[in-house]
PDB file of C-alpha atoms in Angstrom:
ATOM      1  CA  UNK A1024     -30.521  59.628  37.369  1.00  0.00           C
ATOM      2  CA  UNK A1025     -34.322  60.341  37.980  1.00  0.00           C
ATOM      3  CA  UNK A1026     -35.627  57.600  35.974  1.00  0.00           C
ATOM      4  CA  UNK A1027     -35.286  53.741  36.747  1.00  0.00           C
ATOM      5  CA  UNK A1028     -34.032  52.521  32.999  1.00  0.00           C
ATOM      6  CA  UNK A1029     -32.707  54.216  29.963  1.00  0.00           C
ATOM      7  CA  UNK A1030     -34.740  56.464  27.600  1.00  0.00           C
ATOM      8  CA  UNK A1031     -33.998  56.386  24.090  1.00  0.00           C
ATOM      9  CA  UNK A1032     -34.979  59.047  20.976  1.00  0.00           C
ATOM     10  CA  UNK A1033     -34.925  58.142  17.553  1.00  0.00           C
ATOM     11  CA  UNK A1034     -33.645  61.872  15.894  1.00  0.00           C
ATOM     12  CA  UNK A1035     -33.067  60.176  12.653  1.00  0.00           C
ATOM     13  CA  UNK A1036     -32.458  56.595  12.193  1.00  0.00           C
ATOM     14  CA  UNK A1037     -33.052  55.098   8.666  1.00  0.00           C
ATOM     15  CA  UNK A1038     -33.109  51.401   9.600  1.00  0.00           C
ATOM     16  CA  UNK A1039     -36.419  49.438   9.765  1.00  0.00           C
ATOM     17  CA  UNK A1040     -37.807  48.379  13.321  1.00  0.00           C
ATOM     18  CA  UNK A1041     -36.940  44.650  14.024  1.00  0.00           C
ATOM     19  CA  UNK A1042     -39.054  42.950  16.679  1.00  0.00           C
ATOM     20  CA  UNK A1043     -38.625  39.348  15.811  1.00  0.00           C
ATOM     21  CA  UNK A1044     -36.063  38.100  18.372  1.00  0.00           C
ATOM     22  CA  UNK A1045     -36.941  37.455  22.234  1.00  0.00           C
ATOM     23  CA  UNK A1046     -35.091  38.944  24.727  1.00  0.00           C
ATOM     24  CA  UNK A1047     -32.719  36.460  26.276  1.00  0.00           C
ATOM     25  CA  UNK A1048     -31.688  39.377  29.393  1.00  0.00           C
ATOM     26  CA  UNK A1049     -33.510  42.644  29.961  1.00  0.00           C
ATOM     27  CA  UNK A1050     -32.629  45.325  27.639  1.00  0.00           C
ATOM     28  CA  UNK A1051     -33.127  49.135  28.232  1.00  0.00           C
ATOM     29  CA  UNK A1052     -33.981  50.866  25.663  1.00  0.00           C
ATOM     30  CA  UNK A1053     -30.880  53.037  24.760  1.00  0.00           C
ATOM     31  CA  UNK A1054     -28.429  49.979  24.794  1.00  0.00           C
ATOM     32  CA  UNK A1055     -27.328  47.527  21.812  1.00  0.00           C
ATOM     33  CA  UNK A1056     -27.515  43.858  21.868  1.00  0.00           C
ATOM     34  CA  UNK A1057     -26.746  40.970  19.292  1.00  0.00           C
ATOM     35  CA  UNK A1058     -29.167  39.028  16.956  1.00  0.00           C
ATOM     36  CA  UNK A1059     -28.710  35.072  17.126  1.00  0.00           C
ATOM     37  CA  UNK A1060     -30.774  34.399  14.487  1.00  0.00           C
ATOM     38  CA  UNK A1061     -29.901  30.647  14.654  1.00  0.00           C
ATOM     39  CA  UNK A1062     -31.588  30.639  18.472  1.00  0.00           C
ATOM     40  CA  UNK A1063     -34.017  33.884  17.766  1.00  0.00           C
ATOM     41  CA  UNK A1064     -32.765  35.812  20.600  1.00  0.00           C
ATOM     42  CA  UNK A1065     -31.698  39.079  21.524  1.00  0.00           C
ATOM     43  CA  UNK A1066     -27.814  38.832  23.554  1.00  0.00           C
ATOM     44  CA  UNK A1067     -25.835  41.329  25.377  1.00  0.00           C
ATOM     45  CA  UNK A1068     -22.689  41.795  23.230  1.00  0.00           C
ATOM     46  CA  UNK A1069     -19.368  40.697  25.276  1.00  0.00           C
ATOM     47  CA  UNK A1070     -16.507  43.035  23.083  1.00  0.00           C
ATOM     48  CA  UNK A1071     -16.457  46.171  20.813  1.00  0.00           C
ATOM     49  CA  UNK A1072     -16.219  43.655  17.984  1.00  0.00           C
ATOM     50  CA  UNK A1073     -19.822  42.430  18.337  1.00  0.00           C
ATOM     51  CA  UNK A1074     -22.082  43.238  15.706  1.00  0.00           C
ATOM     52  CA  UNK A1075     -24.801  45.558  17.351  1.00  0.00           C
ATOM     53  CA  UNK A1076     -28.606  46.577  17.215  1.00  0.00           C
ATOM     54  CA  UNK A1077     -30.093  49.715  19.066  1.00  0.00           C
ATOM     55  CA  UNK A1078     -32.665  48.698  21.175  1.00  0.00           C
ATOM     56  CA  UNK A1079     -35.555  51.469  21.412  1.00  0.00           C
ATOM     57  CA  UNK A1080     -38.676  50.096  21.885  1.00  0.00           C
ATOM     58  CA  UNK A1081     -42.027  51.721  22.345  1.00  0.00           C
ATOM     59  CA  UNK A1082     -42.708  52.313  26.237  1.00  0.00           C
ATOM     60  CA  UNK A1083     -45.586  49.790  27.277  1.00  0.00           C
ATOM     61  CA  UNK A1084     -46.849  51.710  29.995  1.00  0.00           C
ATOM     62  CA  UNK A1085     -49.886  50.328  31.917  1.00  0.00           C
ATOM     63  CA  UNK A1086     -49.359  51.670  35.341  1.00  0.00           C
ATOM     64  CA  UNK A1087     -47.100  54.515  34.923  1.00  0.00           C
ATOM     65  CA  UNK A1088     -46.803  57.505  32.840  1.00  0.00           C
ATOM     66  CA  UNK A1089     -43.377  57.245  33.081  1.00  0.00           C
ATOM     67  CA  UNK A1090     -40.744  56.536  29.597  1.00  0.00           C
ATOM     68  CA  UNK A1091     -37.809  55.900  31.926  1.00  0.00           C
ATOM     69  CA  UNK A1092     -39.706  53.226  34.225  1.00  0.00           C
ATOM     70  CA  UNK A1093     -40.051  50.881  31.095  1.00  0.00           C
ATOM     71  CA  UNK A1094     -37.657  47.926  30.398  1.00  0.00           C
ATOM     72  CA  UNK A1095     -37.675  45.048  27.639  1.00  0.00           C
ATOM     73  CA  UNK A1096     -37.925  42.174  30.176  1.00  0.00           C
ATOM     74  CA  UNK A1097     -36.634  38.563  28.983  1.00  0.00           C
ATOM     75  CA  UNK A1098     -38.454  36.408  27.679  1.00  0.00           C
ATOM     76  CA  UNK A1099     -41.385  38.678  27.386  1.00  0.00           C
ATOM     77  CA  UNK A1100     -43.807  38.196  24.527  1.00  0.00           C
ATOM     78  CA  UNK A1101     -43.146  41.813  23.356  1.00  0.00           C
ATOM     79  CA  UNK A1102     -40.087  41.585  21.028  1.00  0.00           C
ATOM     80  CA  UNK A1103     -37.717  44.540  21.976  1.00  0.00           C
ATOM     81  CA  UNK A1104     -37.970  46.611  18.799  1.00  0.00           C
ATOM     82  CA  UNK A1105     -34.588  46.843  17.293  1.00  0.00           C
ATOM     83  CA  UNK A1106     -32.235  49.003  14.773  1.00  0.00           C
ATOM     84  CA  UNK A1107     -29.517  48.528  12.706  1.00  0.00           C
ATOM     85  CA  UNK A1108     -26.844  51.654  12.256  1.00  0.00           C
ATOM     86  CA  UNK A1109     -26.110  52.509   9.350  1.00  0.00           C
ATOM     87  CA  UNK A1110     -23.697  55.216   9.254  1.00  0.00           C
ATOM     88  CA  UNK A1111     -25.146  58.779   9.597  1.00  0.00           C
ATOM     89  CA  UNK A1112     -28.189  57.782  11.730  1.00  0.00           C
ATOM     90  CA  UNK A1113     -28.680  60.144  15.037  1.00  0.00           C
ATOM     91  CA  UNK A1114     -30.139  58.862  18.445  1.00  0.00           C
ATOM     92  CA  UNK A1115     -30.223  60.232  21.645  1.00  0.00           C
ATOM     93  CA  UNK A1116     -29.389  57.934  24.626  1.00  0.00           C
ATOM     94  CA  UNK A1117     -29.548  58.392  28.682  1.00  0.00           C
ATOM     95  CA  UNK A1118     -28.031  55.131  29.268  1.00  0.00           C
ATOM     96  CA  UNK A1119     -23.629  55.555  29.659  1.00  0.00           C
ATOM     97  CA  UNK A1120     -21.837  53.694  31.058  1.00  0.00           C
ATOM     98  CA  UNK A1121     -18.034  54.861  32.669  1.00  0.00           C
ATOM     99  CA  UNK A1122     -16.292  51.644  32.046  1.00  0.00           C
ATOM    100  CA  UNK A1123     -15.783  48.927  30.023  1.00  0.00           C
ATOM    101  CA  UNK A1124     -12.530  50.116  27.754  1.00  0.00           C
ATOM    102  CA  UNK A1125      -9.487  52.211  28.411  1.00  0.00           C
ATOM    103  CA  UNK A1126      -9.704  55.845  29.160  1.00  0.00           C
ATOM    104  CA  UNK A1127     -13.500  55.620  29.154  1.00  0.00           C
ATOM    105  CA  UNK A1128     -14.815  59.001  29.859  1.00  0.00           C
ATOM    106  CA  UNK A1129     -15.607  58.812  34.143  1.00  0.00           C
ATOM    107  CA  UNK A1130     -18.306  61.129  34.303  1.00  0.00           C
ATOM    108  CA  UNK A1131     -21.140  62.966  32.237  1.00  0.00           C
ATOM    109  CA  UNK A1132     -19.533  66.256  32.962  1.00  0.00           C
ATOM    110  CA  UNK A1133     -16.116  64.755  31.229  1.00  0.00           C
ATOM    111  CA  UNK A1134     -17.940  64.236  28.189  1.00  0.00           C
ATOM    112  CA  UNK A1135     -16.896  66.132  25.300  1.00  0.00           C
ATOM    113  CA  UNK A1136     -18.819  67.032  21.602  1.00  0.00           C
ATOM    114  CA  UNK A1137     -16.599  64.827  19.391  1.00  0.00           C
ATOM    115  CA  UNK A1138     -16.192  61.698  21.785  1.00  0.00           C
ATOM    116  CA  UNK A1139     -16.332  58.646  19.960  1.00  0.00           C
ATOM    117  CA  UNK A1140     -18.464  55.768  21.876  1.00  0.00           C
ATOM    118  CA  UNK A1141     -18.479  52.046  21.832  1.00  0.00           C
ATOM    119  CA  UNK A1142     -20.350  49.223  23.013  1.00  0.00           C
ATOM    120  CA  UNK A1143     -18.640  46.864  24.362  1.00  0.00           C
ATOM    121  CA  UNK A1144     -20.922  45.070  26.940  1.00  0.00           C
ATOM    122  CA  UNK A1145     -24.258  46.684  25.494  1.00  0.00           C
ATOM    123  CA  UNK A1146     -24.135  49.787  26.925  1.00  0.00           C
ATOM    124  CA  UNK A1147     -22.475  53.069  25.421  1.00  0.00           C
ATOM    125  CA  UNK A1148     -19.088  54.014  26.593  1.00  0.00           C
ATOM    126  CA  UNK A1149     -17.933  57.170  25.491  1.00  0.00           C
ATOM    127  CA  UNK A1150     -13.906  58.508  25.401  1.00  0.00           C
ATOM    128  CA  UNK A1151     -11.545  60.941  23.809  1.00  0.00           C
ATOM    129  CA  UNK A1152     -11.383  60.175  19.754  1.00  0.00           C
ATOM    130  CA  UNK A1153      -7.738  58.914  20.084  1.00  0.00           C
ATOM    131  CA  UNK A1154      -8.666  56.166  22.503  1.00  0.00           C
ATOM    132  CA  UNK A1155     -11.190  54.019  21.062  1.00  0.00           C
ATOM    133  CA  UNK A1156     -10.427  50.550  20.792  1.00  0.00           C
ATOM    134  CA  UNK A1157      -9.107  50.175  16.244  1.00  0.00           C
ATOM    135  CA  UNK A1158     -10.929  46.884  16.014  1.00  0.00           C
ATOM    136  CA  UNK A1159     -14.497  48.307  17.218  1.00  0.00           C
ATOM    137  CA  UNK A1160     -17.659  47.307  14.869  1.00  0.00           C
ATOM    138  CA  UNK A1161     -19.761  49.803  16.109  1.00  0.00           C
ATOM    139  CA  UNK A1162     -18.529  53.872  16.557  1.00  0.00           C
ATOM    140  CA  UNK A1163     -20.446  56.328  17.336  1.00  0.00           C
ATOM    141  CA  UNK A1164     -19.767  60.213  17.833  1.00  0.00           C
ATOM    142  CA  UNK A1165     -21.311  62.763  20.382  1.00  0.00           C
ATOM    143  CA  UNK A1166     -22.972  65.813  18.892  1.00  0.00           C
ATOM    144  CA  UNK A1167     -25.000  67.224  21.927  1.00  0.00           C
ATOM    145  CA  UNK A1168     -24.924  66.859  25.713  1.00  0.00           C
ATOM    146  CA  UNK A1169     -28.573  67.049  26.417  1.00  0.00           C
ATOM    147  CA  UNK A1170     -31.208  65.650  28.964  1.00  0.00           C
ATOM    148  CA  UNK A1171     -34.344  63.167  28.178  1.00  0.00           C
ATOM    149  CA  UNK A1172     -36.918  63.496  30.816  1.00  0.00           C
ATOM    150  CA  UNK A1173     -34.847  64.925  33.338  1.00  0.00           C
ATOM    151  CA  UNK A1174     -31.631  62.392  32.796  1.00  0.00           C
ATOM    152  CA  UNK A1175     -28.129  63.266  31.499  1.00  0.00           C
ATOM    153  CA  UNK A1176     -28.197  62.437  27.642  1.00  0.00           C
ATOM    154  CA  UNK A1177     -26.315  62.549  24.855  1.00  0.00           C
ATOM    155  CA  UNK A1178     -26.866  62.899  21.148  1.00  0.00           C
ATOM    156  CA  UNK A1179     -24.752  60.101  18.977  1.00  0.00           C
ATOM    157  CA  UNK A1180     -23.993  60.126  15.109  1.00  0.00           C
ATOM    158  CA  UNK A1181     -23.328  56.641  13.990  1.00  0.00           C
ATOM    159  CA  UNK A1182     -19.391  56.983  12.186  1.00  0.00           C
ATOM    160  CA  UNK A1183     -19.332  53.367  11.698  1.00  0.00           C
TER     161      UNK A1183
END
């Protein structure tokens, strides 16, 4: 991975920006967290049952030119800019993780178009369509392998 944090592209995401909630732990763009509106704070999610948000802010860069060296820090006065997922909405993330649930996929190269993904600590983990976890909030489905700026990416279709 060239770049220090995740990179994420909106392809085509319906959902209105949401920057209201402070960050309560840093957040790369490209991973999901949890709204706790109650508090008004952004959370990592703990299990594939949390209700999610795509995090993809825009890149505050003052001293580098750089997408991938930007992260939403906590606390910060700039709001990560959030989505919700409605189903049929494609992004593009760098940021996978290779564990967190059962049979995760253990490499980029293992990755396969049709992969279903989940987010169970905030960060997408992608494995074959028969093993993702039945009680998951958020799915989403691999369309592309790609690269953003030079990282290993892949292209996501929200299924539910």
């Amino acid at each position: 991975m060239a770049n220090k944090y995740g990179i994420c592209r909106l392809d085509r995401i319906s959902g209105t920006p949401d920057g209201r909630l402070k960050a309560k732990v840093d957040f790369e763009n490209g991973t999901f967290a949890v709204q706790d509106e109650v508090n008004g704070e952004l959370l990592a999610p703990t299990a594939v049952t949390d209700d999610v948000v795509l995090v993809a802010s825009v890149a505050y860069q003052y001293d580098s030119m750089n997408e991938g060296d930007f992260v939403n820090k906590a606390g910060s006065n700039l709001h990560p800019r959030t989505f919700t997922l409605p189903v049929g909405d494609l992004f593009t993330v760098t940021k996978i993780a290779y564990t967190g649930v059962a049979n995760a996929r253990g490499d980029f190269d293992s990755i396969e178009i049709g992969d279903l993904g989940t987010t169970p600590t905030g960060t997408l983990v992608l494995t074959a369509p028969a093993d993702v976890p039945a009680n998951a909030t958020t799915v989403v489905e691999v369309i592309d392998k790609t690269t953003l700026n030079g990282d290993n990416a892949v292209q996501v279709k929200v299924k539910q």
